[in-house]
PDB file of C-alpha atoms in Angstrom:
ATOM      1  CA  GLN A  67       2.094   2.352 -11.188  1.00 90.00           C
ATOM      2  CA  VAL A  68       5.293   0.648 -10.068  1.00 93.00           C
ATOM      3  CA  GLN A  69       7.968   2.945  -8.678  1.00 96.00           C
ATOM      4  CA  LEU A  70      11.359   2.249  -7.130  1.00 98.00           C
ATOM      5  CA  VAL A  71      13.179   5.355  -5.914  1.00 97.00           C
ATOM      6  CA  GLU A  72      16.761   5.141  -4.687  1.00 97.00           C
ATOM      7  CA  SER A  73      18.423   7.687  -2.446  1.00 97.00           C
ATOM      8  CA  GLY A  74      21.502   8.060  -0.268  1.00 98.00           C
ATOM      9  CA  GLY A  75      24.264   8.067  -2.838  1.00 97.00           C
ATOM     10  CA  GLY A  76      27.096  10.567  -2.835  1.00 98.00           C
ATOM     11  CA  LEU A  77      30.809  11.142  -2.557  1.00 98.00           C
ATOM     12  CA  VAL A  78      32.680   9.407   0.245  1.00 98.00           C
ATOM     13  CA  GLN A  79      36.335   8.839   1.080  1.00 98.00           C
ATOM     14  CA  PRO A  80      37.859   5.359   0.991  1.00 98.00           C
ATOM     15  CA  GLY A  81      37.071   3.547   4.208  1.00 98.00           C
ATOM     16  CA  GLY A  82      33.893   5.533   4.706  1.00 98.00           C
ATOM     17  CA  SER A  83      30.261   4.458   4.864  1.00 98.00           C
ATOM     18  CA  LEU A  84      27.014   5.191   3.072  1.00 98.00           C
ATOM     19  CA  ARG A  85      23.470   3.922   3.458  1.00 98.00           C
ATOM     20  CA  LEU A  86      21.322   3.592   0.368  1.00 98.00           C
ATOM     21  CA  SER A  87      17.539   3.398   0.484  1.00 98.00           C
ATOM     22  CA  CYS A  88      15.016   2.233  -2.091  1.00 98.00           C
ATOM     23  CA  ALA A  89      11.405   3.207  -1.486  1.00 98.00           C
ATOM     24  CA  THR A  90       8.810   1.303  -3.481  1.00 97.00           C
ATOM     25  CA  SER A  91       5.179   1.740  -4.454  1.00 95.00           C
ATOM     26  CA  GLY A  92       2.752  -0.118  -6.674  1.00 93.00           C
ATOM     27  CA  ILE A  93       4.004  -3.627  -5.800  1.00 91.00           C
ATOM     28  CA  PHE A  94       3.051  -6.279  -3.237  1.00 94.00           C
ATOM     29  CA  PHE A  95       6.366  -5.541  -1.546  1.00 95.00           C
ATOM     30  CA  ALA A  96       6.376  -8.366   1.007  1.00 93.00           C
ATOM     31  CA  LYS A  97       6.303 -10.990  -1.770  1.00 95.00           C
ATOM     32  CA  TYR A  98       9.182  -9.573  -3.780  1.00 96.00           C
ATOM     33  CA  THR A  99      12.811 -10.531  -3.828  1.00 98.00           C
ATOM     34  CA  MET A 100      14.587  -7.199  -3.669  1.00 98.00           C
ATOM     35  CA  GLY A 101      18.117  -6.460  -4.742  1.00 98.00           C
ATOM     36  CA  TRP A 102      20.853  -3.976  -5.309  1.00 98.00           C
ATOM     37  CA  TYR A 103      22.905  -3.988  -8.503  1.00 98.00           C
ATOM     38  CA  ARG A 104      25.618  -1.641  -9.666  1.00 98.00           C
ATOM     39  CA  GLN A 105      27.172  -0.523 -12.906  1.00 98.00           C
ATOM     40  CA  ALA A 106      30.556   1.124 -13.176  1.00 97.00           C
ATOM     41  CA  PRO A 107      31.582   3.102 -16.275  1.00 92.00           C
ATOM     42  CA  GLY A 108      32.428   0.766 -19.143  1.00 95.00           C
ATOM     43  CA  LYS A 109      31.308  -2.325 -17.233  1.00 97.00           C
ATOM     44  CA  GLN A 110      28.231  -4.508 -17.173  1.00 97.00           C
ATOM     45  CA  ARG A 111      25.643  -4.223 -14.444  1.00 98.00           C
ATOM     46  CA  GLU A 112      26.441  -6.659 -11.638  1.00 98.00           C
ATOM     47  CA  LEU A 113      24.691  -8.096  -8.625  1.00 98.00           C
ATOM     48  CA  VAL A 114      25.579  -6.567  -5.274  1.00 98.00           C
ATOM     49  CA  ALA A 115      23.087  -8.164  -2.892  1.00 98.00           C
ATOM     50  CA  THR A 116      19.593  -9.620  -2.749  1.00 98.00           C
ATOM     51  CA  ILE A 117      17.067 -10.303  -0.013  1.00 98.00           C
ATOM     52  CA  THR A 118      14.104 -12.626  -0.406  1.00 98.00           C
ATOM     53  CA  SER A 119      10.619 -12.335   1.035  1.00 97.00           C
ATOM     54  CA  GLY A 120      11.823 -14.675   3.779  1.00 96.00           C
ATOM     55  CA  ASP A 121      14.829 -12.434   4.556  1.00 97.00           C
ATOM     56  CA  THR A 122      17.397 -14.772   3.015  1.00 98.00           C
ATOM     57  CA  THR A 123      20.307 -12.674   1.831  1.00 98.00           C
ATOM     58  CA  ASN A 124      22.921 -13.176  -0.850  1.00 98.00           C
ATOM     59  CA  TYR A 125      26.008 -11.085  -1.543  1.00 98.00           C
ATOM     60  CA  SER A 126      28.611 -10.862  -4.245  1.00 98.00           C
ATOM     61  CA  ASP A 127      32.050 -11.916  -3.062  1.00 98.00           C
ATOM     62  CA  SER A 128      33.366  -8.407  -3.638  1.00 97.00           C
ATOM     63  CA  VAL A 129      31.091  -6.876  -0.977  1.00 98.00           C
ATOM     64  CA  LYS A 130      30.621  -9.760   1.453  1.00 98.00           C
ATOM     65  CA  GLY A 131      31.467  -8.687   4.978  1.00 98.00           C
ATOM     66  CA  ARG A 132      31.318  -4.977   4.111  1.00 98.00           C
ATOM     67  CA  PHE A 133      27.749  -4.437   2.846  1.00 98.00           C
ATOM     68  CA  THR A 134      24.462  -5.370   4.507  1.00 98.00           C
ATOM     69  CA  ILE A 135      21.104  -5.503   2.759  1.00 98.00           C
ATOM     70  CA  SER A 136      17.899  -5.232   4.772  1.00 98.00           C
ATOM     71  CA  ARG A 137      14.213  -4.632   4.226  1.00 98.00           C
ATOM     72  CA  ASP A 138      11.328  -2.998   6.085  1.00 98.00           C
ATOM     73  CA  ASN A 139       8.045  -4.442   4.864  1.00 97.00           C
ATOM     74  CA  THR A 140       5.978  -1.831   6.728  1.00 97.00           C
ATOM     75  CA  LYS A 141       7.788   0.963   4.886  1.00 97.00           C
ATOM     76  CA  LYS A 142       8.101  -1.005   1.623  1.00 98.00           C
ATOM     77  CA  THR A 143      11.747  -0.018   1.571  1.00 98.00           C
ATOM     78  CA  ILE A 144      15.078  -1.763   1.302  1.00 98.00           C
ATOM     79  CA  TYR A 145      18.441  -0.538   2.464  1.00 98.00           C
ATOM     80  CA  LEU A 146      22.074  -1.157   1.671  1.00 98.00           C
ATOM     81  CA  GLN A 147      24.520  -0.308   4.428  1.00 98.00           C
ATOM     82  CA  MET A 148      27.937   0.041   2.839  1.00 98.00           C
ATOM     83  CA  ASN A 149      31.003   0.103   5.087  1.00 98.00           C
ATOM     84  CA  SER A 150      34.724   0.116   4.387  1.00 98.00           C
ATOM     85  CA  LEU A 151      34.077   1.547   0.954  1.00 98.00           C
ATOM     86  CA  LYS A 152      36.748   1.203  -1.711  1.00 98.00           C
ATOM     87  CA  PRO A 153      37.343   3.165  -4.924  1.00 97.00           C
ATOM     88  CA  GLU A 154      36.262   0.075  -6.872  1.00 97.00           C
ATOM     89  CA  ASP A 155      32.804   0.392  -5.291  1.00 98.00           C
ATOM     90  CA  THR A 156      32.270   3.524  -7.383  1.00 98.00           C
ATOM     91  CA  ALA A 157      29.226   2.936  -9.594  1.00 98.00           C
ATOM     92  CA  VAL A 158      25.599   3.758 -10.153  1.00 98.00           C
ATOM     93  CA  TYR A 159      23.593   1.602  -7.741  1.00 98.00           C
ATOM     94  CA  TYR A 160      20.213   0.317  -8.859  1.00 98.00           C
ATOM     95  CA  CYS A 161      17.330  -1.122  -6.890  1.00 98.00           C
ATOM     96  CA  ASN A 162      15.582  -4.191  -8.326  1.00 98.00           C
ATOM     97  CA  ALA A 163      12.294  -5.887  -7.511  1.00 98.00           C
ATOM     98  CA  LYS A 164      11.454  -9.351  -8.787  1.00 96.00           C
ATOM     99  CA  TRP A 165       8.402 -11.600  -8.351  1.00 94.00           C
ATOM    100  CA  ALA A 166       5.239 -11.226 -10.395  1.00 90.00           C
ATOM    101  CA  LEU A 167       7.119  -8.672 -12.464  1.00 93.00           C
ATOM    102  CA  GLU A 168      10.578  -7.159 -12.542  1.00 95.00           C
ATOM    103  CA  ALA A 169      11.210  -3.473 -12.007  1.00 97.00           C
ATOM    104  CA  TRP A 170      14.232  -1.196 -11.681  1.00 98.00           C
ATOM    105  CA  GLY A 171      14.882   2.139 -10.082  1.00 98.00           C
ATOM    106  CA  GLN A 172      16.593   5.032 -11.801  1.00 97.00           C
ATOM    107  CA  GLY A 173      19.861   4.578  -9.909  1.00 97.00           C
ATOM    108  CA  THR A 174      21.928   6.590  -7.476  1.00 98.00           C
ATOM    109  CA  GLN A 175      25.581   7.492  -7.935  1.00 98.00           C
ATOM    110  CA  VAL A 176      28.141   6.342  -5.379  1.00 98.00           C
ATOM    111  CA  THR A 177      31.649   7.747  -5.738  1.00 98.00           C
ATOM    112  CA  VAL A 178      34.471   6.602  -3.495  1.00 98.00           C
ATOM    113  CA  SER A 179      37.455   8.889  -3.826  1.00 97.00           C
ATOM    114  CA  SER A 180      39.912  10.876  -1.764  1.00 96.00           C
TER     115      SER A 180
END
């Protein structure tokens, strides 16, 4: 059974930081391209960042330089370190796994507000 479980979301002030985690099970984690996506109210889901099995990373222009994606193959977990958060980063953040199949987590809410 494939499971992706996000954690680490919450309420943070503008300029603050959060670290999201996505723990996986039921997949050959080391082979998967993993990613973070987000969806704000009334908007389409959008790419935030991805990391391949070879640790190549890709970021959307809106988060480049502020967010860092990483993976730990021994823990089958990915992370998203988010710094210098802005109100426009407010969204539900979803974990994604893609290789032999594609799977999504249930999402974690990130709210950036003073």
